[in-house]
Coordinates of C-alpha atoms in Angstrom, one line a residue:
Chain L
M1 CA 0.1 0.0 0.1
E2 CA 2.7 2.4 1.0
A3 CA 4.5 1.9 -2.3
L4 CA 1.3 2.9 -4.1
F5 CA 0.1 5.7 -1.8
P6 CA 3.1 7.1 -0.1
L7 CA 1.0 10.1 1.2
G8 CA -1.8 7.7 2.6
V9 CA -5.3 7.2 1.0
G10 CA -7.9 8.9 3.4
H11 CA -7.6 12.4 2.1
Y12 CA -7.6 11.1 -1.6
L13 CA -10.8 9.2 -1.2
A14 CA -12.5 11.8 1.0
G15 CA -11.6 14.5 -1.5
G16 CA -12.9 12.5 -4.5
L17 CA -16.3 11.7 -2.7
I18 CA -16.6 15.4 -1.7
I19 CA -15.9 16.4 -5.3
G20 CA -18.6 14.0 -6.5
L21 CA -21.0 15.4 -4.0
G22 CA -20.4 18.9 -5.4
V23 CA -21.1 17.8 -8.9
S24 CA -24.2 15.8 -7.8
L25 CA -25.6 18.7 -5.7
L26 CA -25.3 20.9 -8.8
F27 CA -27.2 18.3 -10.9
L28 CA -29.9 17.4 -8.4
T29 CA -30.6 21.1 -7.5
T30 CA -30.2 22.9 -10.8
G31 CA -30.0 20.2 -13.5
L32 CA -26.7 21.6 -14.6
I33 CA -23.5 19.5 -15.7
G34 CA -20.6 20.8 -14.0
G35 CA -17.4 20.5 -16.0
M36 CA -14.8 23.3 -15.4
S37 CA -13.1 24.0 -18.6
T38 CA -16.0 25.7 -20.3
V39 CA -15.7 28.6 -18.0
F40 CA -12.5 29.5 -19.8
T41 CA -14.5 30.0 -23.1
S42 CA -17.8 31.3 -21.9
T43 CA -16.0 34.0 -19.8
W44 CA -14.7 35.5 -23.1
S45 CA -18.1 36.0 -24.2
F46 CA -18.3 39.1 -21.9
V47 CA -15.7 40.9 -23.8
S48 CA -15.1 39.5 -27.2
R49 CA -17.4 39.8 -30.2
L50 CA -16.0 36.9 -32.1
P51 CA -18.9 34.7 -33.3
F52 CA -17.5 31.6 -31.6
F53 CA -17.7 33.2 -28.2
S54 CA -21.1 34.5 -28.8
Q55 CA -22.7 31.2 -29.2
P56 CA -25.8 30.7 -27.0
R57 CA -24.2 27.8 -25.1
F58 CA -21.6 30.1 -23.8
V59 CA -23.5 33.4 -23.5
D60 CA -26.3 31.5 -21.6
S61 CA -24.1 29.7 -19.2
R62 CA -21.4 32.2 -18.6
A63 CA -23.0 33.8 -15.4
W64 CA -23.6 30.4 -13.6
R65 CA -20.1 29.1 -14.6
L66 CA -18.4 32.2 -13.0
V67 CA -20.4 31.7 -9.9
Y68 CA -19.4 28.1 -10.0
A69 CA -15.7 28.9 -10.4
A70 CA -16.0 31.4 -7.5
G71 CA -17.5 28.5 -5.4
L72 CA -14.3 26.6 -6.2
V73 CA -12.1 29.5 -4.8
L74 CA -14.4 29.6 -1.8
G75 CA -14.4 25.9 -1.0
A76 CA -10.6 25.8 -1.3
A77 CA -10.3 28.8 0.9
A78 CA -12.6 27.2 3.5
W79 CA -10.3 24.0 3.6
F80 CA -7.3 26.3 4.0
L81 CA -8.9 28.1 7.0
L82 CA -10.6 25.2 8.7
A83 CA -7.9 22.5 8.3
G84 CA -5.3 24.9 9.5
H85 CA -3.0 24.0 6.5
D86 CA -1.0 27.1 7.0
D87 CA 2.2 25.0 6.3
G88 CA 4.0 27.6 4.1
Y89 CA 3.4 25.5 1.0
R90 CA 4.2 27.2 -2.2
V91 CA 3.9 26.0 -5.9
S92 CA 7.5 25.0 -6.8
I93 CA 6.7 24.3 -10.4
P94 CA 8.7 26.8 -12.7
W95 CA 6.6 29.6 -14.1
W96 CA 7.3 28.6 -17.6
Q97 CA 5.9 25.2 -17.0
L98 CA 2.7 26.7 -15.6
A99 CA 2.5 29.2 -18.5
V100 CA 3.3 26.8 -21.3
G101 CA 1.4 23.9 -19.8
G102 CA -1.6 25.9 -19.0
F103 CA -1.8 27.4 -22.5
V104 CA -1.7 24.0 -24.1
A105 CA -4.2 22.4 -21.6
G106 CA -6.4 25.3 -22.0
F107 CA -6.5 24.9 -25.8
G108 CA -6.7 21.2 -25.8
A109 CA -9.4 21.0 -23.2
R110 CA -11.6 23.4 -25.2
M111 CA -10.8 21.7 -28.4
S112 CA -11.8 18.3 -26.8
N113 CA -14.9 20.1 -25.1
G114 CA -14.0 18.7 -21.7
C115 CA -11.1 18.1 -19.2
T116 CA -10.4 16.1 -16.1
S117 CA -13.8 17.2 -14.7
G118 CA -16.0 17.5 -17.9
H119 CA -14.8 14.1 -19.4
G120 CA -13.2 12.5 -16.4
I121 CA -16.1 13.1 -13.8
C122 CA -19.2 14.2 -15.7
G123 CA -18.6 12.2 -18.9
M124 CA -17.6 8.9 -17.2
G125 CA -20.2 9.4 -14.5
S126 CA -22.8 9.3 -17.3
L127 CA -21.0 6.3 -18.8
Q128 CA -20.2 8.1 -22.1
L129 CA -17.9 6.2 -24.4
P130 CA -16.3 9.3 -26.0
S131 CA -15.4 10.6 -22.6
M132 CA -13.9 7.5 -21.5
L133 CA -11.7 7.4 -24.7
A134 CA -10.8 11.1 -24.1
V135 CA -9.7 10.2 -20.5
L136 CA -7.5 7.2 -21.6
T137 CA -6.1 9.6 -24.4
F138 CA -5.1 12.5 -22.0
L139 CA -3.8 10.1 -19.2
A140 CA -1.5 8.5 -21.7
T141 CA -0.2 11.7 -23.3
A142 CA 0.2 13.5 -19.9
M143 CA 2.1 10.5 -18.5
V144 CA 4.6 10.4 -21.4
T145 CA 4.9 14.3 -21.3
A146 CA 5.3 14.5 -17.6
R147 CA 8.5 12.0 -18.0
L148 CA 9.8 14.0 -20.9
V149 CA 9.7 17.3 -18.9
L150 CA 12.0 15.8 -16.4
M151 CA 14.5 14.9 -19.1
F152 CA 14.4 18.4 -20.4
G153 CA 15.3 20.0 -17.1
G154 CA 11.8 20.7 -15.8
R155 CA 10.3 19.7 -12.4
Chain Z
M1 CA -32.0 29.7 -4.5
G2 CA -30.6 28.1 -7.6
W3 CA -27.6 30.5 -7.7
L4 CA -26.9 29.8 -4.0
M5 CA -26.8 26.0 -4.9
V6 CA -24.4 26.7 -7.9
L7 CA -22.1 28.5 -5.4
A8 CA -22.4 25.7 -2.8
S9 CA -21.8 23.0 -5.4
G10 CA -18.7 24.9 -6.6
A11 CA -17.5 25.2 -2.9
L12 CA -17.9 21.4 -2.3
F13 CA -15.9 20.8 -5.4
G14 CA -13.2 23.2 -4.5
F15 CA -13.0 21.9 -0.9
G16 CA -12.6 18.3 -2.2
L17 CA -10.0 19.3 -4.7
A18 CA -8.0 21.0 -1.9
L19 CA -8.5 18.2 0.6
A20 CA -7.3 15.7 -2.1
T21 CA -4.2 17.9 -2.6
M22 CA -5.1 18.0 -6.4
I23 CA -4.6 21.6 -6.2
R24 CA -0.9 20.9 -5.8
P25 CA 0.8 20.5 -9.3
E26 CA 3.7 18.5 -7.6
V27 CA 1.1 15.8 -6.4
V28 CA -0.4 15.6 -10.0
L29 CA 2.9 15.3 -11.6
S30 CA 3.9 12.5 -9.1
F31 CA 0.9 10.7 -10.0
L32 CA 1.6 11.0 -13.7
R33 CA 5.1 9.6 -13.1
F34 CA 3.7 6.6 -11.2
Q35 CA 5.1 7.7 -7.8
D36 CA 1.7 8.1 -6.1
F37 CA -1.6 6.5 -7.3
G38 CA -3.7 8.7 -5.0
L39 CA -5.4 10.5 -7.9
L40 CA -7.1 7.3 -9.1
L41 CA -8.8 7.4 -5.8
V42 CA -9.9 11.0 -6.3
L43 CA -11.3 10.3 -9.8
G44 CA -12.9 6.9 -8.7
G45 CA -14.5 8.3 -5.7
A46 CA -16.0 11.4 -7.7
V47 CA -17.1 9.3 -10.6
V48 CA -19.0 6.7 -8.4
V49 CA -20.8 9.6 -6.7
T50 CA -21.6 11.4 -9.8
F51 CA -22.8 8.2 -11.5
L52 CA -25.3 7.5 -8.8
A53 CA -26.7 11.2 -8.9
Y54 CA -26.8 11.3 -12.7
R55 CA -28.5 7.9 -12.9
F56 CA -30.9 7.9 -10.0
G57 CA -31.6 11.7 -9.8
P58 CA -33.8 11.8 -12.7
R59 CA -35.7 8.7 -11.6
L60 CA -36.3 10.1 -8.1
L61 CA -37.1 13.6 -8.9
A62 CA -39.5 14.9 -11.7
R63 CA -37.1 17.9 -12.2
P64 CA -34.3 19.4 -10.3
L65 CA -35.1 20.9 -6.9
F66 CA -34.6 24.5 -8.2
G67 CA -34.4 24.0 -11.9
A68 CA -36.6 23.4 -14.8
S69 CA -35.0 20.2 -16.2
F70 CA -32.1 17.8 -16.0
G71 CA -29.4 18.8 -18.4
K72 CA -27.3 16.6 -20.7
H73 CA -24.0 17.2 -22.2
P74 CA -23.4 14.4 -24.6
S75 CA -19.8 13.9 -25.5
E76 CA -19.1 13.2 -29.2
L77 CA -16.7 10.6 -30.6
N78 CA -15.0 12.8 -33.3
R79 CA -11.6 14.0 -34.2
N80 CA -11.8 17.2 -32.0
T81 CA -12.7 15.2 -28.9
I82 CA -9.7 12.8 -29.1
V83 CA -7.1 15.1 -30.6
G84 CA -8.1 17.8 -28.1
A85 CA -7.7 15.3 -25.3
A86 CA -4.3 14.4 -26.5
I87 CA -3.3 18.1 -26.6
F88 CA -4.8 18.6 -23.2
G89 CA -2.8 15.7 -21.7
V90 CA 0.5 17.3 -23.0
G91 CA -0.3 20.6 -21.3
W92 CA -1.4 18.7 -18.1
G93 CA 1.9 16.8 -18.1
I94 CA 4.0 19.9 -18.5
S95 CA 2.2 21.9 -15.8
G96 CA 0.5 19.5 -13.5
V97 CA -2.5 21.9 -13.6
C98 CA -5.9 21.3 -15.1
P99 CA -8.9 23.8 -15.2
G100 CA -10.5 23.0 -11.8
P101 CA -7.6 22.8 -9.6
A102 CA -6.0 25.9 -11.3
I103 CA -9.0 28.0 -10.1
A104 CA -9.5 26.2 -6.7
G105 CA -5.8 26.6 -5.9
L106 CA -6.3 30.4 -5.8
G107 CA -8.5 30.1 -2.9
A108 CA -5.9 28.2 -0.8
G109 CA -3.3 31.2 -1.5
Q110 CA -1.5 29.5 -4.3
W111 CA -1.2 32.7 -6.2
E112 CA 1.5 31.1 -8.6
L113 CA -1.5 29.4 -10.2
L114 CA -2.7 32.7 -11.6
I115 CA 0.0 32.2 -14.4
A116 CA -1.7 28.9 -15.3
V117 CA -5.2 30.4 -15.1
A118 CA -4.1 33.4 -17.4
A119 CA -2.5 30.9 -19.7
M120 CA -5.6 28.6 -19.9
L121 CA -7.7 31.7 -20.7
A122 CA -5.2 32.5 -23.6
G123 CA -5.4 29.0 -24.8
A124 CA -9.3 29.0 -24.8
W125 CA -9.2 32.4 -26.7
V126 CA -6.8 31.0 -29.4
H127 CA -9.0 27.8 -29.7
G128 CA -12.2 30.0 -30.0
R129 CA -10.3 32.2 -32.6
L130 CA -9.3 29.1 -34.7
A131 CA -12.5 27.2 -34.3
G132 CA -14.4 30.3 -35.8
G133 CA -18.2 30.0 -35.9
K134 CA -18.4 26.3 -35.3

């Protein structure tokens, strides 16, 4: 067990169940499907006049998606305050990895119309084959890439 | 009431991401490098709960408690879904950051993730620009 889970299992399992409860609460109370990557496109509809961003599926959902994103920030802040995890943790990944990786991930997630939450949780939670294939695909490329990054001097 | 529910749902999601340490890119990268399989438990736990809600919610309730109808977001099996997923994986493997944790991490004071959030916004803009009216 310790070889597979050096940091323990409890917080991983509890975290996953709570994430599932959040997505479920959204669905049962509002009927909405709560993937996270769309907010990065729908928010552009506030400022861009490009036809792509003006599609109803983005304009009509941009408000609740921002509220949902604000909820994510609040929830993580609550964990930070409640659990007393003021352990001085700082993200140690170099800025260029966050910038390049974030850009590529943002582009790819929108092209694929889903990410770890849209395809990974919502898509697999509704047993959709395309989402399952998307998850297998991004897990494979991510595992290869993460290894290559080390070879090229990244963290 | 619906808005409050959206906020509360997001908060649960964000709390879960933080508790699972998924907001730490180092943990995600260690999973992708087979050093810690914890994220399988995160994904598995989230999928099982979501599956139950998606499957039995519409059977037990005529409609959502504060909404008009249960939505669907069918994923399509086409080139964009798979090629986009492959590209997303490359970005995830470089940064250890995906959309939800990038946003949630800000709430835990990980302001370095603002770089990732800004970059994701830029990536989404370029995608929209290239995708045109489709």
